[in-house]
mmCIF file of N, CA, C and O in Angstrom:
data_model
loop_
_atom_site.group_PDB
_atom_site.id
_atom_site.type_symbol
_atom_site.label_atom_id
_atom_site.label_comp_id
_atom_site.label_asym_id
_atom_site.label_seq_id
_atom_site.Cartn_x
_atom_site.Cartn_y
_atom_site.Cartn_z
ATOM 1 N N UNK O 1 161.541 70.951 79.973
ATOM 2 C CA UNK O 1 161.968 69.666 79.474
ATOM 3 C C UNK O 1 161.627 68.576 80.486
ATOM 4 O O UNK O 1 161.730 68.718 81.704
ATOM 5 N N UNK O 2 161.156 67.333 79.782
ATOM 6 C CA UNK O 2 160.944 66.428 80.971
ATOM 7 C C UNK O 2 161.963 65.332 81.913
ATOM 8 O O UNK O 2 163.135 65.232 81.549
ATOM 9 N N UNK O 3 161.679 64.846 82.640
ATOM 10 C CA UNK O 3 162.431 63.954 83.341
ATOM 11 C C UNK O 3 161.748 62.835 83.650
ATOM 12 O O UNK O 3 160.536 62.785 83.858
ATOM 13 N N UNK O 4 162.701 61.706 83.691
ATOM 14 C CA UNK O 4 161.723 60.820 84.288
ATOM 15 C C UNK O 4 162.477 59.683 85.187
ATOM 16 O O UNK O 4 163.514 59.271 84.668
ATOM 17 N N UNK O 5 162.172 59.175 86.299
ATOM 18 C CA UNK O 5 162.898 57.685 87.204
ATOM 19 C C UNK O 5 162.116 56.883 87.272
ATOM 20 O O UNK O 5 161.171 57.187 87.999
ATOM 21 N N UNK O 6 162.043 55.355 86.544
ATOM 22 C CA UNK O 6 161.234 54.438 86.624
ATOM 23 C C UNK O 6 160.772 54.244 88.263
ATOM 24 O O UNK O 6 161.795 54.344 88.940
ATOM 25 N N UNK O 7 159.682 54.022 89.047
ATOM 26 C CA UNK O 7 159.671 53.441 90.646
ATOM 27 C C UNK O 7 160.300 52.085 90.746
ATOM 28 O O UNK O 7 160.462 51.565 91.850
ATOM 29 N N UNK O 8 160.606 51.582 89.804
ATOM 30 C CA UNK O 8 161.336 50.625 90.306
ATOM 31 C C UNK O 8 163.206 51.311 90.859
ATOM 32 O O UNK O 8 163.820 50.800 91.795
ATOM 33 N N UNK O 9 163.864 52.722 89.856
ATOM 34 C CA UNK O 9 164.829 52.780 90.570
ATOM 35 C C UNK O 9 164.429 53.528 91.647
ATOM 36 O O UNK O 9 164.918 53.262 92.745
ATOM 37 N N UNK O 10 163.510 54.550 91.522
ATOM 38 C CA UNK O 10 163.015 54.834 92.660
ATOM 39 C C UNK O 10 163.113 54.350 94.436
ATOM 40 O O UNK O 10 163.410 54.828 95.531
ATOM 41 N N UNK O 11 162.657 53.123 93.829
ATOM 42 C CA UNK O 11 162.630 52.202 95.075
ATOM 43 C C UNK O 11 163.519 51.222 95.558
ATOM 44 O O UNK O 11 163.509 50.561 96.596
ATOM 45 N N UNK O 12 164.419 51.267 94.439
ATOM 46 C CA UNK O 12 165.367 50.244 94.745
ATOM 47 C C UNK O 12 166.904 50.913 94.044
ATOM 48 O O UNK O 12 167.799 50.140 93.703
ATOM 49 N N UNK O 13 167.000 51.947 93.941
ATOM 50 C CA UNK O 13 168.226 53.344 93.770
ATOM 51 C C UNK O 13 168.818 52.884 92.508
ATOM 52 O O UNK O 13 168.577 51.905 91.801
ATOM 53 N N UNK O 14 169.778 53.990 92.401
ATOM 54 C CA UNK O 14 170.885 53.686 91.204
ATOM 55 C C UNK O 14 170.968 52.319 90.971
ATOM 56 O O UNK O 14 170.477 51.818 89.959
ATOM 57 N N UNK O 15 171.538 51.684 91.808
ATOM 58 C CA UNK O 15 172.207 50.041 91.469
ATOM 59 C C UNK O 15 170.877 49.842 90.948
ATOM 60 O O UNK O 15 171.028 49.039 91.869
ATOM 61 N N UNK O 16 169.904 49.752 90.510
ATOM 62 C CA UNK O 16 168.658 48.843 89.898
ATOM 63 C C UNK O 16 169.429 49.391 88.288
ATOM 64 O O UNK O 16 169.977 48.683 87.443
ATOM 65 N N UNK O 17 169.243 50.673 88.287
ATOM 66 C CA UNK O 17 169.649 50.871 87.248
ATOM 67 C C UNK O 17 170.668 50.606 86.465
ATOM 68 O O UNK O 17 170.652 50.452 85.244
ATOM 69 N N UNK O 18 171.755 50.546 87.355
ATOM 70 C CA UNK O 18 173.062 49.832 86.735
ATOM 71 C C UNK O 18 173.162 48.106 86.095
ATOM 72 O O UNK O 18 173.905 47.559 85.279
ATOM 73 N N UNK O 19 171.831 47.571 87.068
ATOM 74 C CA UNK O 19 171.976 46.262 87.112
ATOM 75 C C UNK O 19 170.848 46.268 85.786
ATOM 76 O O UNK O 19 170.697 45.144 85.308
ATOM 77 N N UNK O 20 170.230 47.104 85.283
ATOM 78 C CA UNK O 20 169.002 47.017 84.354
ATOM 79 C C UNK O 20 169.316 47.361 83.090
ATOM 80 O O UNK O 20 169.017 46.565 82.200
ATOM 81 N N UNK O 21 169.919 48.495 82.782
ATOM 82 C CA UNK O 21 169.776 49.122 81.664
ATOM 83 C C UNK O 21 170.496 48.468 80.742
ATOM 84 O O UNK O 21 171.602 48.085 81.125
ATOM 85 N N UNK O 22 170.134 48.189 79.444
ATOM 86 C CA UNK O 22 170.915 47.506 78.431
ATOM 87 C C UNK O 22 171.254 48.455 77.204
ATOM 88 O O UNK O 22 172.203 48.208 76.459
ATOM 89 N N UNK O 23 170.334 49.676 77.019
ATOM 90 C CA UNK O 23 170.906 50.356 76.144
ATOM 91 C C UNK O 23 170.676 51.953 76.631
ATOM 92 O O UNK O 23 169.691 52.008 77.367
ATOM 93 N N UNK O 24 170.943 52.507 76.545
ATOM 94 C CA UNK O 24 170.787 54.038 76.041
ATOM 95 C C UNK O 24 170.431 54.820 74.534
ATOM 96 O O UNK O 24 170.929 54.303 73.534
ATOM 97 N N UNK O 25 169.833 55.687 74.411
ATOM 98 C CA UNK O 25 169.102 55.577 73.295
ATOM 99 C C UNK O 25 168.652 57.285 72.876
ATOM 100 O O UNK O 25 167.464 57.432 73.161
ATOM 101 N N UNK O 26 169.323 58.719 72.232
ATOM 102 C CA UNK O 26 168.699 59.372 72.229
ATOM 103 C C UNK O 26 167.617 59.849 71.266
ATOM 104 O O UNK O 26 167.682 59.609 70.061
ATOM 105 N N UNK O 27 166.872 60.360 71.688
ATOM 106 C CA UNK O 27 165.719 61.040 70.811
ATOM 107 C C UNK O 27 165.579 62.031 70.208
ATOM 108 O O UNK O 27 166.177 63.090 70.397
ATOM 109 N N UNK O 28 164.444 61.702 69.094
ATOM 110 C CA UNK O 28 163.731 63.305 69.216
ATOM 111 C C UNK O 28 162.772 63.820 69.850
ATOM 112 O O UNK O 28 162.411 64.979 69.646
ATOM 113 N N UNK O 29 162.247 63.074 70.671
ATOM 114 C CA UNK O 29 161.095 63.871 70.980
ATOM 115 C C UNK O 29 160.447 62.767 72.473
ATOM 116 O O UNK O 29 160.056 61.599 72.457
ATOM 117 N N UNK O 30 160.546 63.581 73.423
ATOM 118 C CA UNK O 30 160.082 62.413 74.832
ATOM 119 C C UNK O 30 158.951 63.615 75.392
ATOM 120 O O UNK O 30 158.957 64.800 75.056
ATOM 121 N N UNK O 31 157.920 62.900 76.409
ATOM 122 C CA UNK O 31 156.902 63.524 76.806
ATOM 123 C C UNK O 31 156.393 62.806 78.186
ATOM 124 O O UNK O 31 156.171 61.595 78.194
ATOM 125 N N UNK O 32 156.250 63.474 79.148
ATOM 126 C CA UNK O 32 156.152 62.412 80.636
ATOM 127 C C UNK O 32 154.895 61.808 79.894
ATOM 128 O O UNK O 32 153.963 62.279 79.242
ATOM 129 N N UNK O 33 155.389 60.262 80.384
ATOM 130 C CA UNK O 33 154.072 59.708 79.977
ATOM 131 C C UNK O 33 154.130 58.512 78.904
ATOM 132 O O UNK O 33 153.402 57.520 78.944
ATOM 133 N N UNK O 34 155.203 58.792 77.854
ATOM 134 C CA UNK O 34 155.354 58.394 76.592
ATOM 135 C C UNK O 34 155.284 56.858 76.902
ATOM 136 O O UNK O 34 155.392 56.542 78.086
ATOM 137 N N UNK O 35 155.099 55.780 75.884
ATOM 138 C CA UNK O 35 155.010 54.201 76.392
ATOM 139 C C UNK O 35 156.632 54.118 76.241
ATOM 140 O O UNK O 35 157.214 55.092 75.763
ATOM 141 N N UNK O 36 157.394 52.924 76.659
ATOM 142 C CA UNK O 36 158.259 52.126 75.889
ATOM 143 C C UNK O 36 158.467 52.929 74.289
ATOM 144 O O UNK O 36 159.244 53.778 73.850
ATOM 145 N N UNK O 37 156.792 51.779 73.482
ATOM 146 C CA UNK O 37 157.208 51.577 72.172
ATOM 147 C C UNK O 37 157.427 52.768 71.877
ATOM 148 O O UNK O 37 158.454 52.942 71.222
ATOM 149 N N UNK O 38 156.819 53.682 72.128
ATOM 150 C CA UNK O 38 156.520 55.495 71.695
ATOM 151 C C UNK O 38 158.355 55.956 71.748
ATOM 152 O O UNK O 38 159.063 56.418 70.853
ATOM 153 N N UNK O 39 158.669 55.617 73.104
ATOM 154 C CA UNK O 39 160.125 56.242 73.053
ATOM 155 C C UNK O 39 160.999 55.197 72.148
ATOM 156 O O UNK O 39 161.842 55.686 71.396
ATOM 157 N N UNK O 40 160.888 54.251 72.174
ATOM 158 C CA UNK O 40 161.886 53.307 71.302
ATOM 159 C C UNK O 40 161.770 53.021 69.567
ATOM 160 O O UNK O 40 162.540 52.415 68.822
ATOM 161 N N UNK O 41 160.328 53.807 69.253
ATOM 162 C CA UNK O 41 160.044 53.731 67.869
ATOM 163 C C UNK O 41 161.354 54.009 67.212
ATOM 164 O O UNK O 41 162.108 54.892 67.622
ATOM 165 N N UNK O 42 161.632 53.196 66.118
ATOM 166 C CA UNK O 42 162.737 53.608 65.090
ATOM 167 C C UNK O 42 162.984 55.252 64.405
ATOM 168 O O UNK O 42 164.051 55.757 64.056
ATOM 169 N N UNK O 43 161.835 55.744 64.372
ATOM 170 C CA UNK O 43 161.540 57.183 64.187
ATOM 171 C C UNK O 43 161.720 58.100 65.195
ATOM 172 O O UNK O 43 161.356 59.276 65.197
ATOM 173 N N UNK O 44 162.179 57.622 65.870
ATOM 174 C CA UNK O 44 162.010 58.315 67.345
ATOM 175 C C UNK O 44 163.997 58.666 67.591
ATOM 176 O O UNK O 44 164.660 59.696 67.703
ATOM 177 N N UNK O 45 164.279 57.388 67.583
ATOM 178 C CA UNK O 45 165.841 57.260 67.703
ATOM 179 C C UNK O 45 166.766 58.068 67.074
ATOM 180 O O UNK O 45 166.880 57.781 65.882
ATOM 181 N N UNK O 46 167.463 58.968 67.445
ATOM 182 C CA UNK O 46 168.262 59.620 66.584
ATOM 183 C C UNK O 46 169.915 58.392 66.439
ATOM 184 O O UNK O 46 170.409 57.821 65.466
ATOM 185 N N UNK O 47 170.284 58.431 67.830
ATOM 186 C CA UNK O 47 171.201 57.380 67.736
ATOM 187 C C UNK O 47 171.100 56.308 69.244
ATOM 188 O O UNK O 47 170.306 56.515 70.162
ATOM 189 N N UNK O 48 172.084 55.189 69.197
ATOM 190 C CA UNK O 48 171.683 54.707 70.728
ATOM 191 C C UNK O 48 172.958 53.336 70.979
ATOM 192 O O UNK O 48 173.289 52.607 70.044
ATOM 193 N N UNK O 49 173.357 53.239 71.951
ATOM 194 C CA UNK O 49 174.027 52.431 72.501
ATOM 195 C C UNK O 49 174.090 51.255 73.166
ATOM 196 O O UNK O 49 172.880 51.092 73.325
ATOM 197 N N UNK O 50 174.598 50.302 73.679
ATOM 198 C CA UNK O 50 174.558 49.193 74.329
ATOM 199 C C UNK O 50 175.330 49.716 75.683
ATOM 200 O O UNK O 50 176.335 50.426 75.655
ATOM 201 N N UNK O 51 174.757 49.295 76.735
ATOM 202 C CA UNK O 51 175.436 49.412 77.983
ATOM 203 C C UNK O 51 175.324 48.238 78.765
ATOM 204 O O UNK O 51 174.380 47.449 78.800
ATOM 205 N N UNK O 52 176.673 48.202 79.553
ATOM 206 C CA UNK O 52 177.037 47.522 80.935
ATOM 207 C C UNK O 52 176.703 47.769 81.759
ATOM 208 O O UNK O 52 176.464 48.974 81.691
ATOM 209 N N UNK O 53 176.359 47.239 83.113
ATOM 210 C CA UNK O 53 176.818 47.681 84.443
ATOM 211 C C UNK O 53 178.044 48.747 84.883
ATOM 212 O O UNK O 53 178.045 49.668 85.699
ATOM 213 N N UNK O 54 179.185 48.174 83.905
ATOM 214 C CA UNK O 54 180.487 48.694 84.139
ATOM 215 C C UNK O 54 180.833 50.270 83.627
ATOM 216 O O UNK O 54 181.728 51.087 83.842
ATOM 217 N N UNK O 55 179.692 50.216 82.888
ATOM 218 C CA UNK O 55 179.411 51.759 82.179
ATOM 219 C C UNK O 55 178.826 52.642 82.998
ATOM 220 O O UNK O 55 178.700 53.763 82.507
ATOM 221 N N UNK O 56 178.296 52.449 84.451
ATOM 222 C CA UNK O 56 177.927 53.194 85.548
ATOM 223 C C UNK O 56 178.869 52.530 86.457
ATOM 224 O O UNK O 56 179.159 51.346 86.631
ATOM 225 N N UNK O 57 179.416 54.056 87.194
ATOM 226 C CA UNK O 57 180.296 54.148 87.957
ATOM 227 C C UNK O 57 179.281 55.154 89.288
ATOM 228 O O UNK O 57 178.200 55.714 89.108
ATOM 229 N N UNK O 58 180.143 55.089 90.619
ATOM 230 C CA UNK O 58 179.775 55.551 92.080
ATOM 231 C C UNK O 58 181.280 56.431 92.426
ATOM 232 O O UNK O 58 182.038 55.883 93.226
ATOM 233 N N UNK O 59 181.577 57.375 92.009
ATOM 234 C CA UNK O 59 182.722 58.444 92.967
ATOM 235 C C UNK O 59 181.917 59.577 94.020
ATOM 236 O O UNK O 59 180.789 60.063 94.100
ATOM 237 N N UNK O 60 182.916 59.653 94.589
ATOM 238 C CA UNK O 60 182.877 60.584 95.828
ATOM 239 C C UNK O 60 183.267 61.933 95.243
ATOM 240 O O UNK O 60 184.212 62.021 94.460
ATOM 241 N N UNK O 61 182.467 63.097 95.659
ATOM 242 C CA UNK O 61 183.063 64.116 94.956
ATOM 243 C C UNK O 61 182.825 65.351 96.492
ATOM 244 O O UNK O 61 181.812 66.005 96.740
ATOM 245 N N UNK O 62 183.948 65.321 97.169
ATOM 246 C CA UNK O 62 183.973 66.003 98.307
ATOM 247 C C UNK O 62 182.512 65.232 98.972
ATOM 248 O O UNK O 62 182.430 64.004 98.949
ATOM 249 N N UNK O 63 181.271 66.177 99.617
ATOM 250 C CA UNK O 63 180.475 65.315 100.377
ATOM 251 C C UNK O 63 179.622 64.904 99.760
ATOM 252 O O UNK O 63 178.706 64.425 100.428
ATOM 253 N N UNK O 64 179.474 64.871 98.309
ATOM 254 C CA UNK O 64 178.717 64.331 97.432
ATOM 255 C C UNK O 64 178.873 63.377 96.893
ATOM 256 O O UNK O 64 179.799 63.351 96.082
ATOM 257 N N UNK O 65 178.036 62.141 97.092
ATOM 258 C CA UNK O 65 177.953 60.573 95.919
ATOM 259 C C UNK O 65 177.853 61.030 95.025
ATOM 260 O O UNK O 65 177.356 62.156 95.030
ATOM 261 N N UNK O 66 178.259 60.434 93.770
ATOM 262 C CA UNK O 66 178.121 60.821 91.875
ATOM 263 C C UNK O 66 177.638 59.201 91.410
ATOM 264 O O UNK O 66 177.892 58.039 91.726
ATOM 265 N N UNK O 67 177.064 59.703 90.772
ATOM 266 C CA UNK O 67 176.446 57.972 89.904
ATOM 267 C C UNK O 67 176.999 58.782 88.255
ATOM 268 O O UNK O 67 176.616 59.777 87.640
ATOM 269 N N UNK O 68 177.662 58.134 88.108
ATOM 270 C CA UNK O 68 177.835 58.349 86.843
ATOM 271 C C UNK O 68 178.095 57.539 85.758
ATOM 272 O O UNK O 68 178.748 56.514 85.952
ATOM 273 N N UNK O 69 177.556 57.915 84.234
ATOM 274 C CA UNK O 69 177.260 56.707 83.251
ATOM 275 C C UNK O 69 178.408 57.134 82.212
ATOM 276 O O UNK O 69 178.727 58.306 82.011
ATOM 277 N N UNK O 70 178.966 56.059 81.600
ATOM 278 C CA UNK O 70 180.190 55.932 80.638
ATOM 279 C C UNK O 70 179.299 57.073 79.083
ATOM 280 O O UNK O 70 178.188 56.986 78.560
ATOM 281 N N UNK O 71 180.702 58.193 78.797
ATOM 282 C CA UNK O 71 180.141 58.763 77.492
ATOM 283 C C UNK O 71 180.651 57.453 76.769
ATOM 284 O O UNK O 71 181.507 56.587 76.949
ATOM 285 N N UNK O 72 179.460 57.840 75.658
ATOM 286 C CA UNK O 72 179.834 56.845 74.513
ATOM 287 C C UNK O 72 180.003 57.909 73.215
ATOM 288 O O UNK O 72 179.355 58.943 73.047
ATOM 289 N N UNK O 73 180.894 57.445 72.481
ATOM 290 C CA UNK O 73 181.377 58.599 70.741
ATOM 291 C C UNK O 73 181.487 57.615 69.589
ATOM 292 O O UNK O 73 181.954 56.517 69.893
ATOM 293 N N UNK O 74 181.314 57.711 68.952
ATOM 294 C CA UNK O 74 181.886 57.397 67.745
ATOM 295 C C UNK O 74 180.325 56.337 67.445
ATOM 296 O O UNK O 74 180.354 55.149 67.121
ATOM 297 N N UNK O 75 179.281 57.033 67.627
ATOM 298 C CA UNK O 75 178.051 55.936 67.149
ATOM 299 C C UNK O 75 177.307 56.124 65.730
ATOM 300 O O UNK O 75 177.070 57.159 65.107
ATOM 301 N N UNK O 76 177.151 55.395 65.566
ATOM 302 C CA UNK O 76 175.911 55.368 64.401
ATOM 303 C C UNK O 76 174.591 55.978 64.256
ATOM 304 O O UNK O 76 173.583 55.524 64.798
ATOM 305 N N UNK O 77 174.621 57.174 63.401
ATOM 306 C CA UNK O 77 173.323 57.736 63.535
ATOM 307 C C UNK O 77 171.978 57.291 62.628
ATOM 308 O O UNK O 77 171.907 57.326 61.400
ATOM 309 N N UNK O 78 170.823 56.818 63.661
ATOM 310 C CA UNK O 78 169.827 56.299 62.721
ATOM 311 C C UNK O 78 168.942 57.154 61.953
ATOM 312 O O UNK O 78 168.556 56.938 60.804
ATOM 313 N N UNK O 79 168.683 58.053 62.622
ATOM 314 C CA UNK O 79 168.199 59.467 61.719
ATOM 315 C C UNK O 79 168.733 60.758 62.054
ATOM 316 O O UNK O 79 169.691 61.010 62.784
ATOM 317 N N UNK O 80 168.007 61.517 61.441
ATOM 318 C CA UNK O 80 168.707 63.379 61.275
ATOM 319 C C UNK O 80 168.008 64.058 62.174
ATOM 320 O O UNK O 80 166.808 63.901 61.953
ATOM 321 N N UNK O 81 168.296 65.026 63.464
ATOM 322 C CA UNK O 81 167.737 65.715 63.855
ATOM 323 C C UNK O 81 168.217 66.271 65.075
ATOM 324 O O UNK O 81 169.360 66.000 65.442
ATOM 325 N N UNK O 82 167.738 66.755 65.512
ATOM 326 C CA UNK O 82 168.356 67.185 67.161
ATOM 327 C C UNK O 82 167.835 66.145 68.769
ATOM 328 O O UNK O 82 167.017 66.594 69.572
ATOM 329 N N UNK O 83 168.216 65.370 68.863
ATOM 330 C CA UNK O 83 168.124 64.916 70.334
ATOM 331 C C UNK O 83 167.594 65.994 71.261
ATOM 332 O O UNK O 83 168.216 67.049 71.382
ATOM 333 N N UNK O 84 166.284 65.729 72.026
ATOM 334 C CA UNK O 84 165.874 66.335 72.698
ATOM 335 C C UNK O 84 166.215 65.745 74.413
ATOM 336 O O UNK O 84 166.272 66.465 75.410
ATOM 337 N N UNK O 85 166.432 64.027 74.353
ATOM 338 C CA UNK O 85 166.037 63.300 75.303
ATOM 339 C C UNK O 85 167.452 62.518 75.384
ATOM 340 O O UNK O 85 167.965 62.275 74.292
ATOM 341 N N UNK O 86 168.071 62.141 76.414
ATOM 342 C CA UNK O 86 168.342 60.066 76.615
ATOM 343 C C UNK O 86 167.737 59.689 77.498
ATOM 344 O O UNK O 86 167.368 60.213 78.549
ATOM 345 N N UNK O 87 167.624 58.763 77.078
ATOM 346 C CA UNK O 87 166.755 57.283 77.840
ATOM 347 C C UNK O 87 166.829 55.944 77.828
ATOM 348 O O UNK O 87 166.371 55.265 76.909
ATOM 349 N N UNK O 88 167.612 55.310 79.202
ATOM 350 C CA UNK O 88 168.563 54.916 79.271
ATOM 351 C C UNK O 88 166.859 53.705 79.355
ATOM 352 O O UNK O 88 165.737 54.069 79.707
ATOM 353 N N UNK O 89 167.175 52.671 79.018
ATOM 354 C CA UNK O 89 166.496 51.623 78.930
ATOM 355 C C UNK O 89 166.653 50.448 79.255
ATOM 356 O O UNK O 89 167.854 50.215 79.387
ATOM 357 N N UNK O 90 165.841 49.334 79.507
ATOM 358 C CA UNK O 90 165.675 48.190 79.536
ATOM 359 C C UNK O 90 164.630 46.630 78.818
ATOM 360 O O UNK O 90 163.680 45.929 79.168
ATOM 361 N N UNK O 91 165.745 46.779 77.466
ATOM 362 C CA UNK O 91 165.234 45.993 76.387
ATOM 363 C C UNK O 91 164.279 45.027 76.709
ATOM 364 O O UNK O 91 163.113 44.858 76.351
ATOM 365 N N UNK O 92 165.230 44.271 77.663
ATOM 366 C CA UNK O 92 165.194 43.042 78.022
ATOM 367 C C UNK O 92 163.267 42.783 78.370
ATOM 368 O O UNK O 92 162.685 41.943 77.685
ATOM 369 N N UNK O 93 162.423 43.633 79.520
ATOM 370 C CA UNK O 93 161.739 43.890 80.260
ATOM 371 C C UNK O 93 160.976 44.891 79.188
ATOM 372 O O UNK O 93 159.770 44.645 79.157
ATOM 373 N N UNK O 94 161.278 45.693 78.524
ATOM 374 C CA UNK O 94 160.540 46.903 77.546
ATOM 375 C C UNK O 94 160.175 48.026 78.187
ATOM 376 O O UNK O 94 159.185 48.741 78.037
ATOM 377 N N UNK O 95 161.514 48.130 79.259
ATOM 378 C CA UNK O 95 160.927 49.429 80.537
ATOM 379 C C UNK O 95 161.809 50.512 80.446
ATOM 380 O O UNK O 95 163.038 50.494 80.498
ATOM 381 N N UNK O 96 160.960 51.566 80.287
ATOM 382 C CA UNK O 96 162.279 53.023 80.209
ATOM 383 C C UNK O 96 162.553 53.302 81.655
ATOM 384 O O UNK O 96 161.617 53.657 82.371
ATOM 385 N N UNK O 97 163.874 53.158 82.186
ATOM 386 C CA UNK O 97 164.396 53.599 83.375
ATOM 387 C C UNK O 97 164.609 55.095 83.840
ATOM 388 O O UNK O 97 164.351 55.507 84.972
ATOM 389 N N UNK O 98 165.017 55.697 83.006
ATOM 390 C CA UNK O 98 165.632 56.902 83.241
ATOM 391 C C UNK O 98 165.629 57.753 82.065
ATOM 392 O O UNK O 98 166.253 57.307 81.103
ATOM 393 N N UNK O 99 164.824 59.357 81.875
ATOM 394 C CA UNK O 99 165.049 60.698 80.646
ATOM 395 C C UNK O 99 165.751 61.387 81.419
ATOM 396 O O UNK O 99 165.605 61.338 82.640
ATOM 397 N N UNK O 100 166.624 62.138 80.823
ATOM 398 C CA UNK O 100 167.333 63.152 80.967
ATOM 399 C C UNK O 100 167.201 63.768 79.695
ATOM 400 O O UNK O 100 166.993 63.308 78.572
ATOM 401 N N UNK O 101 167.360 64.845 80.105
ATOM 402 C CA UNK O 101 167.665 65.785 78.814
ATOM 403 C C UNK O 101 168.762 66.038 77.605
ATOM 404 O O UNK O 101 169.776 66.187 78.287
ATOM 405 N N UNK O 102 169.140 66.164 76.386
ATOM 406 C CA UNK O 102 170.361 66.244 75.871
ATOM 407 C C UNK O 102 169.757 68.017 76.098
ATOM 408 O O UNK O 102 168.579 68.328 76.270
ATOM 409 N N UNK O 103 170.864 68.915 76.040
ATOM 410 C CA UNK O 103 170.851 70.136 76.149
ATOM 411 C C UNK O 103 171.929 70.853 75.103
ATOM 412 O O UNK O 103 171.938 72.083 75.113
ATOM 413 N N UNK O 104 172.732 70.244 74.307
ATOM 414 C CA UNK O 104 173.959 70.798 73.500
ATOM 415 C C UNK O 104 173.294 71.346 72.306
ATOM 416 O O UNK O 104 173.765 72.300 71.686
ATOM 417 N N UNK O 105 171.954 70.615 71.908
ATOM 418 C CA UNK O 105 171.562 71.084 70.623
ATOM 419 C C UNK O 105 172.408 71.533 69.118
ATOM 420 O O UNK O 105 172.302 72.378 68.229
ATOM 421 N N UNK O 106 173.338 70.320 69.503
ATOM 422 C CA UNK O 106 173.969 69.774 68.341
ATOM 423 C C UNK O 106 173.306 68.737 67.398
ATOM 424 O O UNK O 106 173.267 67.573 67.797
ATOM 425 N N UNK O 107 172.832 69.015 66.300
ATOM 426 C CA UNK O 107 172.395 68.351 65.155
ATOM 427 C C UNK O 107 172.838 66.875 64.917
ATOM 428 O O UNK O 107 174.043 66.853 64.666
ATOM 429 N N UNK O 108 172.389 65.885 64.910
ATOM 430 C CA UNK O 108 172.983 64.638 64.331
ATOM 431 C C UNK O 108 172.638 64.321 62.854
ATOM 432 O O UNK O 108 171.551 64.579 62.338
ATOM 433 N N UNK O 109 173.655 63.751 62.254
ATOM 434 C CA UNK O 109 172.769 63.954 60.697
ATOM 435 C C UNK O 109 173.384 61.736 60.548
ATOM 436 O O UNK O 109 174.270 61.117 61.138
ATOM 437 N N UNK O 110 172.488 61.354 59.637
ATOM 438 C CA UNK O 110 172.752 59.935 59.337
ATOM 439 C C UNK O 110 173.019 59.866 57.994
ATOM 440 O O UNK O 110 173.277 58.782 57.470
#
């Protein structure tokens, strides 16, 4: 499964990302490489969210930093299928920040 960190958080860490991302967005189908439009196509979207800053959080977990991003429930599904991907985005700019994997392979149906 793929992964991906824009070089901009790369180079400028989590906080870019916190300060960037406006939505989150999962898929069906991501591929290193994919454009923007490719991951953000309407066909592409299974479901997707709006995010804050305030929706990424920084705890301490014994000697480990945690960056961690707010779950979101109760969303609107735009199509039927299994989420392969999230990809946390930046509308604003048309830049994908961050894939992770969904791994539950729970079905979404619309």
């Amino acid at each position: 499964m793929a992964r991906y960190l824009n070089p901009l958080v790369l180079d400028n860490g989590p906080v870019f990302l916190q300060a960037n991302c406006n939505k989150m967005v999962a898929v069906i189908a991501y591929a290193p490489g994919d454009s923007y439009a490719t991951v953000t196509g309407a066909a592409n979207i299974i479901a997707e969210s709006d995010m804050v800053p305030g929706d990424f959080t920084f705890t301490d977990s014994g000697s480990d930093r945690v960056f961690n991003n707010a779950s979101k429930t109760d969303l609107s599904a735009n199509n039927t299928g299994n989420p392969t991907h999230f990809v946390f985005v930046d509308t604003v700019n048309s830049r994908i920040l961050r894939v992770t994997e969904e791994n539950t392979a729970n079905a979404v149906s619309s």
